[in-house]
Tab-separated table of C-alpha atoms and ligand atoms in Angstrom:
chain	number	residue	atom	x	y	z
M	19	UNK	CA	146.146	61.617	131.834
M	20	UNK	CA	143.476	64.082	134.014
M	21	UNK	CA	143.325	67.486	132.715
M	22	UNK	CA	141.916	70.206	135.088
M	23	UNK	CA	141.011	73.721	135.094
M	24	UNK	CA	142.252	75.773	138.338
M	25	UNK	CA	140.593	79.138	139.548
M	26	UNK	CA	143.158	80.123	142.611
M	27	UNK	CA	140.895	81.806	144.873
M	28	UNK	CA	143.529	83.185	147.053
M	29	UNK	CA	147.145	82.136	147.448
M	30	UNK	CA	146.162	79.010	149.389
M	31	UNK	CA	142.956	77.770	147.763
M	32	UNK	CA	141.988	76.973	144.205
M	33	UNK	CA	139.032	75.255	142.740
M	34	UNK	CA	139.659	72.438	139.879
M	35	UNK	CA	137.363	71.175	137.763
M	36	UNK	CA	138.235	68.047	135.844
M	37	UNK	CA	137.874	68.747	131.864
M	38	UNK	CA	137.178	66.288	129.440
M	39	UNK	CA	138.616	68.543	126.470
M	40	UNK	CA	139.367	72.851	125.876
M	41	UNK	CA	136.569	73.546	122.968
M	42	UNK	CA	138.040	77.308	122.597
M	43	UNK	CA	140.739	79.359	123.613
M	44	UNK	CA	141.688	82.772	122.206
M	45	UNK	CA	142.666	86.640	122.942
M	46	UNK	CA	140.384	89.168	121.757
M	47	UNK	CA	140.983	92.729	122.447
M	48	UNK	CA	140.207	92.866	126.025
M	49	UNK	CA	140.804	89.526	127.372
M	50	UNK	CA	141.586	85.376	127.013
M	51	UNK	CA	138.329	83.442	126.144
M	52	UNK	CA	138.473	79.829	126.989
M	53	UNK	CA	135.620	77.262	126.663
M	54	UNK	CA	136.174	73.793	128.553
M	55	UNK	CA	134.007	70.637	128.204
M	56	UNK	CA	133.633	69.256	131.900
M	57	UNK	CA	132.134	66.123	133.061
M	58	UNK	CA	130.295	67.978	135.970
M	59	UNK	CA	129.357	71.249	135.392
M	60	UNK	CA	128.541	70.894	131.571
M	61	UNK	CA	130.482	73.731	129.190
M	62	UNK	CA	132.309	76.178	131.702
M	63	UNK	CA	133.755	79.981	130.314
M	64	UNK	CA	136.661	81.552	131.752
M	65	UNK	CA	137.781	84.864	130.927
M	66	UNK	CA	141.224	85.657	131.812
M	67	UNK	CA	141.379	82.107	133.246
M	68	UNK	CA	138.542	83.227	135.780
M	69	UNK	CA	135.290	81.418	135.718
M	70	UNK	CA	132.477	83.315	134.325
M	71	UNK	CA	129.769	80.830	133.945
M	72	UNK	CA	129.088	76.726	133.581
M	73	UNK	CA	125.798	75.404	132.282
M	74	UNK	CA	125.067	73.556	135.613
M	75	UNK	CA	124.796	76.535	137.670
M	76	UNK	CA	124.643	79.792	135.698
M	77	UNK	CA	120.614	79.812	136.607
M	78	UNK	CA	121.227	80.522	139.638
M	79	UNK	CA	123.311	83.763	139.180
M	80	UNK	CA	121.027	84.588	136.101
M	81	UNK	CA	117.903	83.894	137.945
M	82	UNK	CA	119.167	85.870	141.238
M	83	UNK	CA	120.393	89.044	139.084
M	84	UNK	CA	117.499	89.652	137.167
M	85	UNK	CA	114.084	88.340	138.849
M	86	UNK	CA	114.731	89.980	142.511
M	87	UNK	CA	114.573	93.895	140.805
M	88	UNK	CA	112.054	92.368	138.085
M	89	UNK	CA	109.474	91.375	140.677
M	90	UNK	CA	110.381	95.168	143.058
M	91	UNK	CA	109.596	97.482	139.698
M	92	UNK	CA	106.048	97.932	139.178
M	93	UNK	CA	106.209	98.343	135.715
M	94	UNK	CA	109.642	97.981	133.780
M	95	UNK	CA	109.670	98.550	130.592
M	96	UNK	CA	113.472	100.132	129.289
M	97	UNK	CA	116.618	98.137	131.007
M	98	UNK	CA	119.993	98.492	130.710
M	99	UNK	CA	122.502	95.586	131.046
M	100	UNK	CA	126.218	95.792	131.621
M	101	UNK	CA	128.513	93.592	130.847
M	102	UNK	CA	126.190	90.179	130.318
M	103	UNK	CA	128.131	89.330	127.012
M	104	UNK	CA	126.854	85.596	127.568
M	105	UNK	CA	123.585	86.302	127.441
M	106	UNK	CA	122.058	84.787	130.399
M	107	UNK	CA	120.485	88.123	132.163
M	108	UNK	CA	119.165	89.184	128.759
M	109	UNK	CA	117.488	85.310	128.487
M	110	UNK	CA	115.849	85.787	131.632
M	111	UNK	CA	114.710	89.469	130.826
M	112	UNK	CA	113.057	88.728	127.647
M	113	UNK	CA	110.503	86.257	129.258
M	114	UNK	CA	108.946	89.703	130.754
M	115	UNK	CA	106.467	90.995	128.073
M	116	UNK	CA	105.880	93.758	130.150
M	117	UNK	CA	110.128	94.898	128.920
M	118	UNK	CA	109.662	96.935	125.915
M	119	UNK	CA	113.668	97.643	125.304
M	120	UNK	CA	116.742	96.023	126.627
M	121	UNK	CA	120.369	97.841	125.681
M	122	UNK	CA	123.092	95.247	126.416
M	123	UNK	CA	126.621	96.847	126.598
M	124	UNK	CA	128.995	94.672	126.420
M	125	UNK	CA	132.582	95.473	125.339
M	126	UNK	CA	133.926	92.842	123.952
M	127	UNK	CA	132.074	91.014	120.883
M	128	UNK	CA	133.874	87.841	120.792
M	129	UNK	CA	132.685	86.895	123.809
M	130	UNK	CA	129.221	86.961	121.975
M	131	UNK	CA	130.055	85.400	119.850
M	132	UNK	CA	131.954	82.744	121.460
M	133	UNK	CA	128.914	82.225	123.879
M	134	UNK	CA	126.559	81.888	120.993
M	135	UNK	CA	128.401	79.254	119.614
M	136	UNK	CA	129.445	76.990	122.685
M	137	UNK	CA	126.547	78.592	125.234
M	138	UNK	CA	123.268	78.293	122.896
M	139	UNK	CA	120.857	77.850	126.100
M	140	UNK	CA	122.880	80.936	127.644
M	141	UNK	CA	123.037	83.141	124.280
M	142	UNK	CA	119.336	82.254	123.053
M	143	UNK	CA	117.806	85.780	122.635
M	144	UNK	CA	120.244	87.660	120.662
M	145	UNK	CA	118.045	88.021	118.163
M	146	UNK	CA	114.973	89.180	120.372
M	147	UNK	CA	113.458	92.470	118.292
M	148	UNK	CA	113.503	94.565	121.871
M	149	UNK	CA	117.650	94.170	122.114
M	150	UNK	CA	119.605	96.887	121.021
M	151	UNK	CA	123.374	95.138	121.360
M	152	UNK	CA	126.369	97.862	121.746
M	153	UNK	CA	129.773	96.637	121.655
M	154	UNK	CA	131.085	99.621	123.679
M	155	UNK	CA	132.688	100.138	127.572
M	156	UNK	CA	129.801	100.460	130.104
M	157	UNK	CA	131.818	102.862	131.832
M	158	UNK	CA	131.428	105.503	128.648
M	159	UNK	CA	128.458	104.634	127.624
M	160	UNK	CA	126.528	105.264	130.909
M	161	UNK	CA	127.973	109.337	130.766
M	162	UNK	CA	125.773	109.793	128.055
M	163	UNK	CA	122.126	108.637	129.666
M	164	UNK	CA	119.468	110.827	131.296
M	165	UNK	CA	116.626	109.328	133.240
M	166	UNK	CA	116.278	106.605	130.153
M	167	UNK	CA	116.344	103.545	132.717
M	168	UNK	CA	113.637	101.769	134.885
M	169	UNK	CA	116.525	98.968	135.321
M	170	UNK	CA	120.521	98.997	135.252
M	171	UNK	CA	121.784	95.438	135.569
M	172	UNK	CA	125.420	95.616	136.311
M	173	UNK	CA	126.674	91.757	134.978
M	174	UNK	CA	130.674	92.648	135.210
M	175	UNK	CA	133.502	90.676	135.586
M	176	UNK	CA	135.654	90.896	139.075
M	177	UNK	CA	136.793	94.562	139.590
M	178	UNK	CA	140.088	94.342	137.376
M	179	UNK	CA	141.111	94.427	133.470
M	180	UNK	CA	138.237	95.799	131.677
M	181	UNK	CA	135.645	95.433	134.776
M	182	UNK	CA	137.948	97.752	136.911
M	183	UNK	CA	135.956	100.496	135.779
M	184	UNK	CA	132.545	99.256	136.740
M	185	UNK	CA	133.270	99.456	140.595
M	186	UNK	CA	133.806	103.104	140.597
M	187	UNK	CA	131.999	105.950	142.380
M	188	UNK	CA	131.645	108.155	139.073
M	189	UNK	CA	130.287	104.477	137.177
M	190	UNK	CA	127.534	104.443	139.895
M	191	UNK	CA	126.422	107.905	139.908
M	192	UNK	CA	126.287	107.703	136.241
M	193	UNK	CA	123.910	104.712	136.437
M	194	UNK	CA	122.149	106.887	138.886
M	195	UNK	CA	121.800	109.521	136.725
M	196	UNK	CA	120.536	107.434	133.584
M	197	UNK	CA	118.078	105.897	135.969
M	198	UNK	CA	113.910	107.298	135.931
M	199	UNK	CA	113.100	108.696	139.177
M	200	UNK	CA	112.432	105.168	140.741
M	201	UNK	CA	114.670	103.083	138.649
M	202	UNK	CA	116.668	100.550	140.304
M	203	UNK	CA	120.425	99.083	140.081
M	204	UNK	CA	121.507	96.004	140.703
M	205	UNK	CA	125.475	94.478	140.006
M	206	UNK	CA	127.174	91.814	140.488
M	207	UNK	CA	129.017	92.793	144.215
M	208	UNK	CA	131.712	90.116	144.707
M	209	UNK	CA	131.680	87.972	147.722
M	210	UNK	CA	132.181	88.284	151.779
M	211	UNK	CA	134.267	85.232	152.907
M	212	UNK	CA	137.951	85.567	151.086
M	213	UNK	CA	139.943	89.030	151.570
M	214	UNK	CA	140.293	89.980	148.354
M	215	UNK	CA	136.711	89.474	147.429
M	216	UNK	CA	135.715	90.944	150.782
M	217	UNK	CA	137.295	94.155	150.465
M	218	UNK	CA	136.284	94.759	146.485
M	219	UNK	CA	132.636	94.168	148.087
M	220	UNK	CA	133.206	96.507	150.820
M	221	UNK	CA	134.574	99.098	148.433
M	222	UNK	CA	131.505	98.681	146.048
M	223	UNK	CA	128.807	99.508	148.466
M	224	UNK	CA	131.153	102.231	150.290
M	225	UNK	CA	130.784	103.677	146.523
M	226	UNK	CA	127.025	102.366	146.105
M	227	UNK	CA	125.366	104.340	149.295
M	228	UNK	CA	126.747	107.396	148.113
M	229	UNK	CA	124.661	107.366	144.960
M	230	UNK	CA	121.686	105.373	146.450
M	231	UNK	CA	119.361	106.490	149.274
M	232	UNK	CA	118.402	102.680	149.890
M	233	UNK	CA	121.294	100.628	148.918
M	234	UNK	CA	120.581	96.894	149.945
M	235	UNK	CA	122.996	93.538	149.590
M	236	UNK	CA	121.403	90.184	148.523
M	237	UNK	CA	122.937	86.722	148.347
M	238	UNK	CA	122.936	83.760	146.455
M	239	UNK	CA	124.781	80.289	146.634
M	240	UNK	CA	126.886	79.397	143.665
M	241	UNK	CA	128.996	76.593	144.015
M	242	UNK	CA	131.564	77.586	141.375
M	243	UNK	CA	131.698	81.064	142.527
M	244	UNK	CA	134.891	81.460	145.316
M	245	UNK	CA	133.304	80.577	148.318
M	246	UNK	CA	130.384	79.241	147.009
M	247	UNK	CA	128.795	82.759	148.733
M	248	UNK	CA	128.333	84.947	146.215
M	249	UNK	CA	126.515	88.387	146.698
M	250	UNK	CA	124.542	91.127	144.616
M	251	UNK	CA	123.919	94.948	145.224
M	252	UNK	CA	120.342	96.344	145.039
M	253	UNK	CA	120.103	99.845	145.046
M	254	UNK	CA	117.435	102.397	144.228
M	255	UNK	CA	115.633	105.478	144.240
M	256	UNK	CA	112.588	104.716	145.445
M	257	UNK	CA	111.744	100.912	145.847
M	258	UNK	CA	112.639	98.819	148.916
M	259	UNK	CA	113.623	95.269	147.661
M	260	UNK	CA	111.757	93.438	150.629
M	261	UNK	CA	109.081	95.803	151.758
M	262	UNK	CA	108.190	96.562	147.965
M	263	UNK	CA	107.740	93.310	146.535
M	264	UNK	CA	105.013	92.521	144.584
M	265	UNK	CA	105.024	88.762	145.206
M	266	UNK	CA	101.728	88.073	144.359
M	267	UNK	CA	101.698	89.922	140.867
M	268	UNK	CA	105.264	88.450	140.192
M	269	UNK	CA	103.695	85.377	141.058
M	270	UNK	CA	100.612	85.789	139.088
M	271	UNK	CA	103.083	86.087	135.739
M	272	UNK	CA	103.913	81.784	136.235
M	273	UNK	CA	107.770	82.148	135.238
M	274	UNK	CA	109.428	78.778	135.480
M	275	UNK	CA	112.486	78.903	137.517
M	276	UNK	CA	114.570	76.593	139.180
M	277	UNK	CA	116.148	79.009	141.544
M	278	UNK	CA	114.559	82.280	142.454
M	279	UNK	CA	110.755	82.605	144.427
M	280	UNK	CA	109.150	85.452	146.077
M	281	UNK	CA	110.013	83.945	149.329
M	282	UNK	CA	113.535	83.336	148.720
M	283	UNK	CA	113.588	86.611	147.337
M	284	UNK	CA	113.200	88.049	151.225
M	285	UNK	CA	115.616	85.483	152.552
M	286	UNK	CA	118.045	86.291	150.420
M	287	UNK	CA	118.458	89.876	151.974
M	288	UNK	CA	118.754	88.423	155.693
M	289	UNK	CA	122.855	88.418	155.439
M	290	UNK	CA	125.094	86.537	158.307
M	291	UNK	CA	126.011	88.781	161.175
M	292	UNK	CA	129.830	89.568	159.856
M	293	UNK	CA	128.629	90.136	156.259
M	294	UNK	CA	126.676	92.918	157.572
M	295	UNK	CA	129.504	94.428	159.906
M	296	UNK	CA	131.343	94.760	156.540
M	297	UNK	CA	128.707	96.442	154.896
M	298	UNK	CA	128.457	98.785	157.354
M	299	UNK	CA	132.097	99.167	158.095
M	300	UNK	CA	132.221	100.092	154.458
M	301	UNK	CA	129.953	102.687	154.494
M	302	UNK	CA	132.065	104.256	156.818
M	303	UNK	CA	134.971	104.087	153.761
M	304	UNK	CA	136.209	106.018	151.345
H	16	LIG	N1	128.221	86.186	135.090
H	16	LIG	C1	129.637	86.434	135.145
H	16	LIG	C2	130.041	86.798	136.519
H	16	LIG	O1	129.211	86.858	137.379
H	16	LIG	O2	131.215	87.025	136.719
H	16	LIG	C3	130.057	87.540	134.225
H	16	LIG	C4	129.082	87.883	133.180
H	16	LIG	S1	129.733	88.378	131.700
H	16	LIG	C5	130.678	87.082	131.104
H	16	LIG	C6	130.847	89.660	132.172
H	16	LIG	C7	131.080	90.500	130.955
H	16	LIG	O3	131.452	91.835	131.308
H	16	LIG	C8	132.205	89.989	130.053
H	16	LIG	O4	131.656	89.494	128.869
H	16	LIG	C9	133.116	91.208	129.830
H	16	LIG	O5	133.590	91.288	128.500
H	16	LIG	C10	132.153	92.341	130.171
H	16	LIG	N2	132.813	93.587	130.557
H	16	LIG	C11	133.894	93.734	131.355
H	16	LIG	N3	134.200	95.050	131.496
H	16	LIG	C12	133.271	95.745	130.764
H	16	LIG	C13	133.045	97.130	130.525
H	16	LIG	N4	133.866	98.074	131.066
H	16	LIG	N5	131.996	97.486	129.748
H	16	LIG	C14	131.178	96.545	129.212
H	16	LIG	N6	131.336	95.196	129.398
H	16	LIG	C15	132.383	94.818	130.175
């Protein structure tokens, strides 16, 4: 008998993923945590029974959210992730030596430790000495910081349940807020091609630009992400993600990846024609 995990990704279109056997499944505080072992993409997470991650292609999301602000900031040394309870954005931060202090607040601790159990490649530098791990909502958290930040990554789930939160104007003029005077934001900003992901991405930057003087949207293609066309918000105070990248000193620091490059990097902010009517729609929003 086939077993197979379904994401719907609207009324009319769902992905399934064939699943050798469910390793975990359980309801913590905030949400359902399942683990699935899958013949394709490796170990795959779902919270709420939406996918979060899969071993194949969780570089490319991980790679994508942390390296494009990483190789913009001159010199970042205190960074602030929300969300990123599986570890992967915090993995890919800690190869910078140059990153003397990385808060990660994520609000729900089972899905640490659920992650660090059936995700060890993901979940790999909990125990790095410059993490400080707070078990709190990013939302409250973020009220308290002043100008603490050279780096706010924004690694949510989809703008409902306990993510709603994160997609609202007061969350990004709070980031702004806790951000040095050329820090720089980056989230996870949903995706143009179905409505419902279209219009939480419109609403996002609609929210984003009225924070952030340059307010940019960068893409990435992950093929378990709806669409396969997933997108990422890059916003600052100072830095332009294209016309301030220091490609040769990012370059210089020989980080391994299998996804990201500096020349990528400028690609990836060249968006189709009707992604960037949206955006611009948007900022008419609200
Ligand atoms: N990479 C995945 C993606 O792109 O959808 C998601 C990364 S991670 C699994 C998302 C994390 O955000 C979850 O662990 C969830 O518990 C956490 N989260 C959701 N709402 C939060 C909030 N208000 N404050 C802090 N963490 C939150």
């Amino acid at each position: 008998m086939d077993i197979w995990y379904s994401e719907h990704h609207t009324d009319h279109v769902k992905l399934s993923i064939k699943v050798d056997r469910q390793l975990y499944s359980n309801q913590s505080d905030f949400q359902r945590i399942d683990v699935f072992e899958t013949p394709e993409f490796g170990r795959v997470l779902t919270l709420d029974g939406f996918l979060m991650q899969t071993e194949k292609d969780e570089f490319i999301y991980h790679e994508m959210i942390t390296h494009i602000p990483m190789a913009v900031h001159p010199n970042p040394r205190h960074v602030l992730v929300i969300g990123g309870g599986d570890g992967g954005a915090v993995r890919e931060l800690c190869r910078y030596d140059s990153i003397e202090q990385i808060d990660l607040v994520e609000i729900d601790p089972l899905v640490v430790e659920v992650c660090k159990t059936y995700f060890p490649t993901t979940a790999c530098s909990f125990d790095d000495p410059r993490l400080r791990l707070y078990h709190q909502d990013g939302l409250r958290f973020v009220r308290n910081c002043h100008n603490q930040y050279d780096l706010i990554i924004v690694d949510s789930t989809d703008p409902f349940g306990p993510g709603e939160g994160l997609f609202t104007k007061e969350f990004y003029g709070n980031c702004y807020k806790a951000l040095k005077e050329d820090g720089i934001m980056v989230n996870q900003h949903e995706s143009p091609f179905y409505k419902g992901d279209a219009m939480a991405m419109k609403r996002a930057h609609a929210r984003i630009v009225k924070s952030f003087s340059i307010s940019r949207v960068y893409q990435a293609h992950i093929p378990t992400y709806p669409s396969g066309h997933w997108l990422f918000g890059f916003a600052s105070k100072r830095y332009h993600p294209t016309k301030d990248l220091l490609s040769e000193a990012w370059n210089d620091k020989k980080l391994e990846t299998k996804y990201y490059n500096t020349n990528l990097h400028k690609g990836a902010f060249y968006l189709p024609n009707y992604v960037e009517t949206m955006l611009r729609e948007g900022e008419f929003d609200e």
